[in-house]
mmCIF file of C-alpha atoms in Angstrom:
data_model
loop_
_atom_site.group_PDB
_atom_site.id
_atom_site.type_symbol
_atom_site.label_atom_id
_atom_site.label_comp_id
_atom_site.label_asym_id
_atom_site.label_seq_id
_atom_site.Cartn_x
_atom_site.Cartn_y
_atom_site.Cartn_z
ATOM 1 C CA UNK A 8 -31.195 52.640 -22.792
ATOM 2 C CA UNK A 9 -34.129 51.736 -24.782
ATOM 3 C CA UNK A 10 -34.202 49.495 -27.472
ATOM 4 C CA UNK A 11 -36.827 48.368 -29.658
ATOM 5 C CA UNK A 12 -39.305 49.424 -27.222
ATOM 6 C CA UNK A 13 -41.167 53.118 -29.176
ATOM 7 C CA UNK A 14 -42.387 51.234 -31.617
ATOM 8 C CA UNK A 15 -44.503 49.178 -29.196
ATOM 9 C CA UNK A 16 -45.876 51.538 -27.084
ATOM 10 C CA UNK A 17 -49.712 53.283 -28.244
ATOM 11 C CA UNK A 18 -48.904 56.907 -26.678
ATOM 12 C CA UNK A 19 -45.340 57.619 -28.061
ATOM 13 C CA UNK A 20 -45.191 61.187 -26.661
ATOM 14 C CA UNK A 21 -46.193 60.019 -23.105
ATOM 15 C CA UNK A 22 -43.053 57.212 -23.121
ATOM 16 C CA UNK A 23 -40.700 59.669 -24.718
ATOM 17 C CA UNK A 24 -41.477 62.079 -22.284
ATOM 18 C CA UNK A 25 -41.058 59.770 -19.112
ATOM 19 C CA UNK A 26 -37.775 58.677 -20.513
ATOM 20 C CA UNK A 27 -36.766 61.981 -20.879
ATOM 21 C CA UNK A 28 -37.962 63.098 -17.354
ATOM 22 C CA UNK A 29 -35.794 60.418 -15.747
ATOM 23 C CA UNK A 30 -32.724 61.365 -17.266
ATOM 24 C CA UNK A 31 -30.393 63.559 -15.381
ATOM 25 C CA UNK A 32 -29.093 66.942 -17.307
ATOM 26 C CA UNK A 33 -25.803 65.680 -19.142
ATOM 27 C CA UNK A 34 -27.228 61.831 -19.370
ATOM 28 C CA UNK A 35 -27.432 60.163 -22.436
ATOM 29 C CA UNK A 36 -30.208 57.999 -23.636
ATOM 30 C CA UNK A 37 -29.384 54.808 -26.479
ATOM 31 C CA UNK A 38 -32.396 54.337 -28.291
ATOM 32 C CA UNK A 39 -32.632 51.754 -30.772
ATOM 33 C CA UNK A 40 -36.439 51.194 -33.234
ATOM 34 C CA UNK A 41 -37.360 49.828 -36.610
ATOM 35 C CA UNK A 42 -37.123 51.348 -40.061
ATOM 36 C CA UNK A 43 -40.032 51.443 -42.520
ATOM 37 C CA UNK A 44 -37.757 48.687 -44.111
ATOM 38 C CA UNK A 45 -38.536 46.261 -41.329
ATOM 39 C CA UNK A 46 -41.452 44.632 -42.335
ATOM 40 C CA UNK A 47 -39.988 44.230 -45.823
ATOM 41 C CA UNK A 48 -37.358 41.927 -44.709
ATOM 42 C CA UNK A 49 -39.172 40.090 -41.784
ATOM 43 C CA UNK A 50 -42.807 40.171 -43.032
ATOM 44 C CA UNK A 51 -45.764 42.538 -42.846
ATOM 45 C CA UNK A 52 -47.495 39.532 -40.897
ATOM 46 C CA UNK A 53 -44.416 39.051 -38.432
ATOM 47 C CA UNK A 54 -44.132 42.845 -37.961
ATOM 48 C CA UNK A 55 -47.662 42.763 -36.388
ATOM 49 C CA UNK A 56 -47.538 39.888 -34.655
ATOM 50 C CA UNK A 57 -44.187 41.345 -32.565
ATOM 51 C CA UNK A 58 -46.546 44.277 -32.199
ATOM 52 C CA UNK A 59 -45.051 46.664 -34.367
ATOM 53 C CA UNK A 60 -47.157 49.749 -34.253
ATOM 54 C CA UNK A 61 -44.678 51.983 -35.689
ATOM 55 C CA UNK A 62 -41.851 52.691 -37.416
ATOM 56 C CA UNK A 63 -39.266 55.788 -38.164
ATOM 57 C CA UNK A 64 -36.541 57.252 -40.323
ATOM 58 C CA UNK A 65 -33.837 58.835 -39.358
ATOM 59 C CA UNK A 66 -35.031 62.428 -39.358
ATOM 60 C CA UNK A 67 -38.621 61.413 -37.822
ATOM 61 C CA UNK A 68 -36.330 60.029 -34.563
ATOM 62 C CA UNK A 69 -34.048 62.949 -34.274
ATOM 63 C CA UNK A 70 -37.043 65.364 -34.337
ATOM 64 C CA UNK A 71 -39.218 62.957 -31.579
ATOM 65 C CA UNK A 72 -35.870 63.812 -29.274
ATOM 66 C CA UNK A 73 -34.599 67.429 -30.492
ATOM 67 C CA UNK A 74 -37.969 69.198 -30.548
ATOM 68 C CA UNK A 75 -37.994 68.102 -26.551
ATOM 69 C CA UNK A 76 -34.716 69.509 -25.771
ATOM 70 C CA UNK A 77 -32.135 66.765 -26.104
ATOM 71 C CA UNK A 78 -29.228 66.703 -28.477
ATOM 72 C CA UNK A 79 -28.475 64.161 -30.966
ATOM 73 C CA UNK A 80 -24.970 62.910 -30.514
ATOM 74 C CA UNK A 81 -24.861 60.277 -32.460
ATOM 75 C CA UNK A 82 -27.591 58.726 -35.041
ATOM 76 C CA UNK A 83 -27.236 56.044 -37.677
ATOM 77 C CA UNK A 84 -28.697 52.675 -39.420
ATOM 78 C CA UNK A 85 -27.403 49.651 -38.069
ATOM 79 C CA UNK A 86 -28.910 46.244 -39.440
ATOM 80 C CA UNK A 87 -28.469 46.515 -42.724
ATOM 81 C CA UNK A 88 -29.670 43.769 -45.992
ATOM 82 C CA UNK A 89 -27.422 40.821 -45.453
ATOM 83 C CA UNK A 90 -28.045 40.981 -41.820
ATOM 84 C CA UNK A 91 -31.548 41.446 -42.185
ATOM 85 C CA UNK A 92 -31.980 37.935 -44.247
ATOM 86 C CA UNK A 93 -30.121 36.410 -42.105
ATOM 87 C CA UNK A 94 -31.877 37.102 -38.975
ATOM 88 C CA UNK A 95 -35.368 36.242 -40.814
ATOM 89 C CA UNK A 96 -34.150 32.834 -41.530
ATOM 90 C CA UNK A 97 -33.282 32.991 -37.265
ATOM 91 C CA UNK A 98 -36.561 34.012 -36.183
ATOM 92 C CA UNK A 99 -38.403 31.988 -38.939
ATOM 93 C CA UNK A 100 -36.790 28.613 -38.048
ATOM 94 C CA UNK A 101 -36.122 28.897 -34.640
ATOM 95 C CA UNK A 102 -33.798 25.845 -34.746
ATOM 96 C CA UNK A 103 -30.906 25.620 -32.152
ATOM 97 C CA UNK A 104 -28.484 24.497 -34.936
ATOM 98 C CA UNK A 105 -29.317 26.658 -37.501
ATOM 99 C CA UNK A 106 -28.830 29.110 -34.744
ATOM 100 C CA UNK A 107 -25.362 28.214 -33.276
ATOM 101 C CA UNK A 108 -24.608 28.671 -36.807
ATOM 102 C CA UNK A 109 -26.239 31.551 -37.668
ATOM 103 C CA UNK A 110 -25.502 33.554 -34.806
ATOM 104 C CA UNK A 111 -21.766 34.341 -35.380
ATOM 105 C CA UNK A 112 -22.487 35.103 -39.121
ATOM 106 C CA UNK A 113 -25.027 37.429 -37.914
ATOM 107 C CA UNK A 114 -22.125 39.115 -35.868
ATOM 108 C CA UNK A 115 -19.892 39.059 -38.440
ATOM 109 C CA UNK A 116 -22.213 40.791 -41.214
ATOM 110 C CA UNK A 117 -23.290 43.663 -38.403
ATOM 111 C CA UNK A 118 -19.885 44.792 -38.652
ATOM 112 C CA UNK A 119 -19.168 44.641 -42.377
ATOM 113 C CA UNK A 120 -22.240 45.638 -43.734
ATOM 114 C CA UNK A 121 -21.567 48.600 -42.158
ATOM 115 C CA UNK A 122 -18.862 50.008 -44.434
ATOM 116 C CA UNK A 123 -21.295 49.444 -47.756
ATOM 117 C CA UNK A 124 -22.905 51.997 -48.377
ATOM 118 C CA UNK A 125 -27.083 52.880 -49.425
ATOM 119 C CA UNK A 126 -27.905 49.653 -48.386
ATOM 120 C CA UNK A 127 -31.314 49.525 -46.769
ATOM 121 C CA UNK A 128 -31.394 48.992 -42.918
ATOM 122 C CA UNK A 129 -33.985 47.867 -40.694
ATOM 123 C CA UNK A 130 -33.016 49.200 -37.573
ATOM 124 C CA UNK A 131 -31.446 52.442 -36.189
ATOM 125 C CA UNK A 132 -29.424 53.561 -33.551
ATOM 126 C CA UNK A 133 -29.156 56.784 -31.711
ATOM 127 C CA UNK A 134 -27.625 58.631 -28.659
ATOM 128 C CA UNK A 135 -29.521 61.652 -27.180
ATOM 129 C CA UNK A 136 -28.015 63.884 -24.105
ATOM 130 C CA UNK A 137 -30.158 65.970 -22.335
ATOM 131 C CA UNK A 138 -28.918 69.381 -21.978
ATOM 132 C CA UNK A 139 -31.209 71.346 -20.169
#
């Protein structure tokens, strides 16, 4: 599993790789990274200050694991507008109850948001299995 960590790292091809050489044949790997819709939702200025170097679409994260052998099984957006807002106002304010509040709405809107579709995401999701 490795989430939110790509879009951190400066050589992307060396960590893919490493993941991938780790994983048995038949494993599966859970990635999770940013859209190019992140920073509109959390801030340009926030997005580098988390160290954001990067971010993908769907296609450009299928192709960073196909082209090296591993099959997509699964791939999708997952944090979609509502959600987004929300957890801006989390990180922005920090305050504990703002965030007991916050929190299970944020839960709540992950699964609903879901089910609407074209709305813009800021994450994705993805399972890769290595096959050979």
């Amino acid at each position: 599993m490795v989430i939110d960590v790509f879009e951190h790292v400066i050589n992307l091809n060396n960590a893919v790789e490493q993941v991938i050489r780790k994983l048995k044949l038949g494993g599966k790997l859970i990635v999770s990274v940013p859209t190019y819709d992140s920073p509109k939702f959390f801030g340009e200025v926030f997005d580098k200050n988390i160290g954001h170097l990067r971010h993908f679409t769907l296609e450009q994260l299928k192709s960073l694991f196909e082209t090296r052998g591993l099959r997509t099984e699964m791939i999708k957006p997952y944090t979609y507008f509502y959600t987004s807002k929300l957890c801006s106002v989390y990180y922005k304010y920090n305050l504990k109850i703002l965030n007991l509040i916050l929190s299970p709405l944020l839960n709540m809107l992950s699964f609903f948001t879901e089910f609407i579709p074209k709305l813009p995401s800021t994450e994705i999701v993805a399972i890769f299995i290595k096959t050979h």
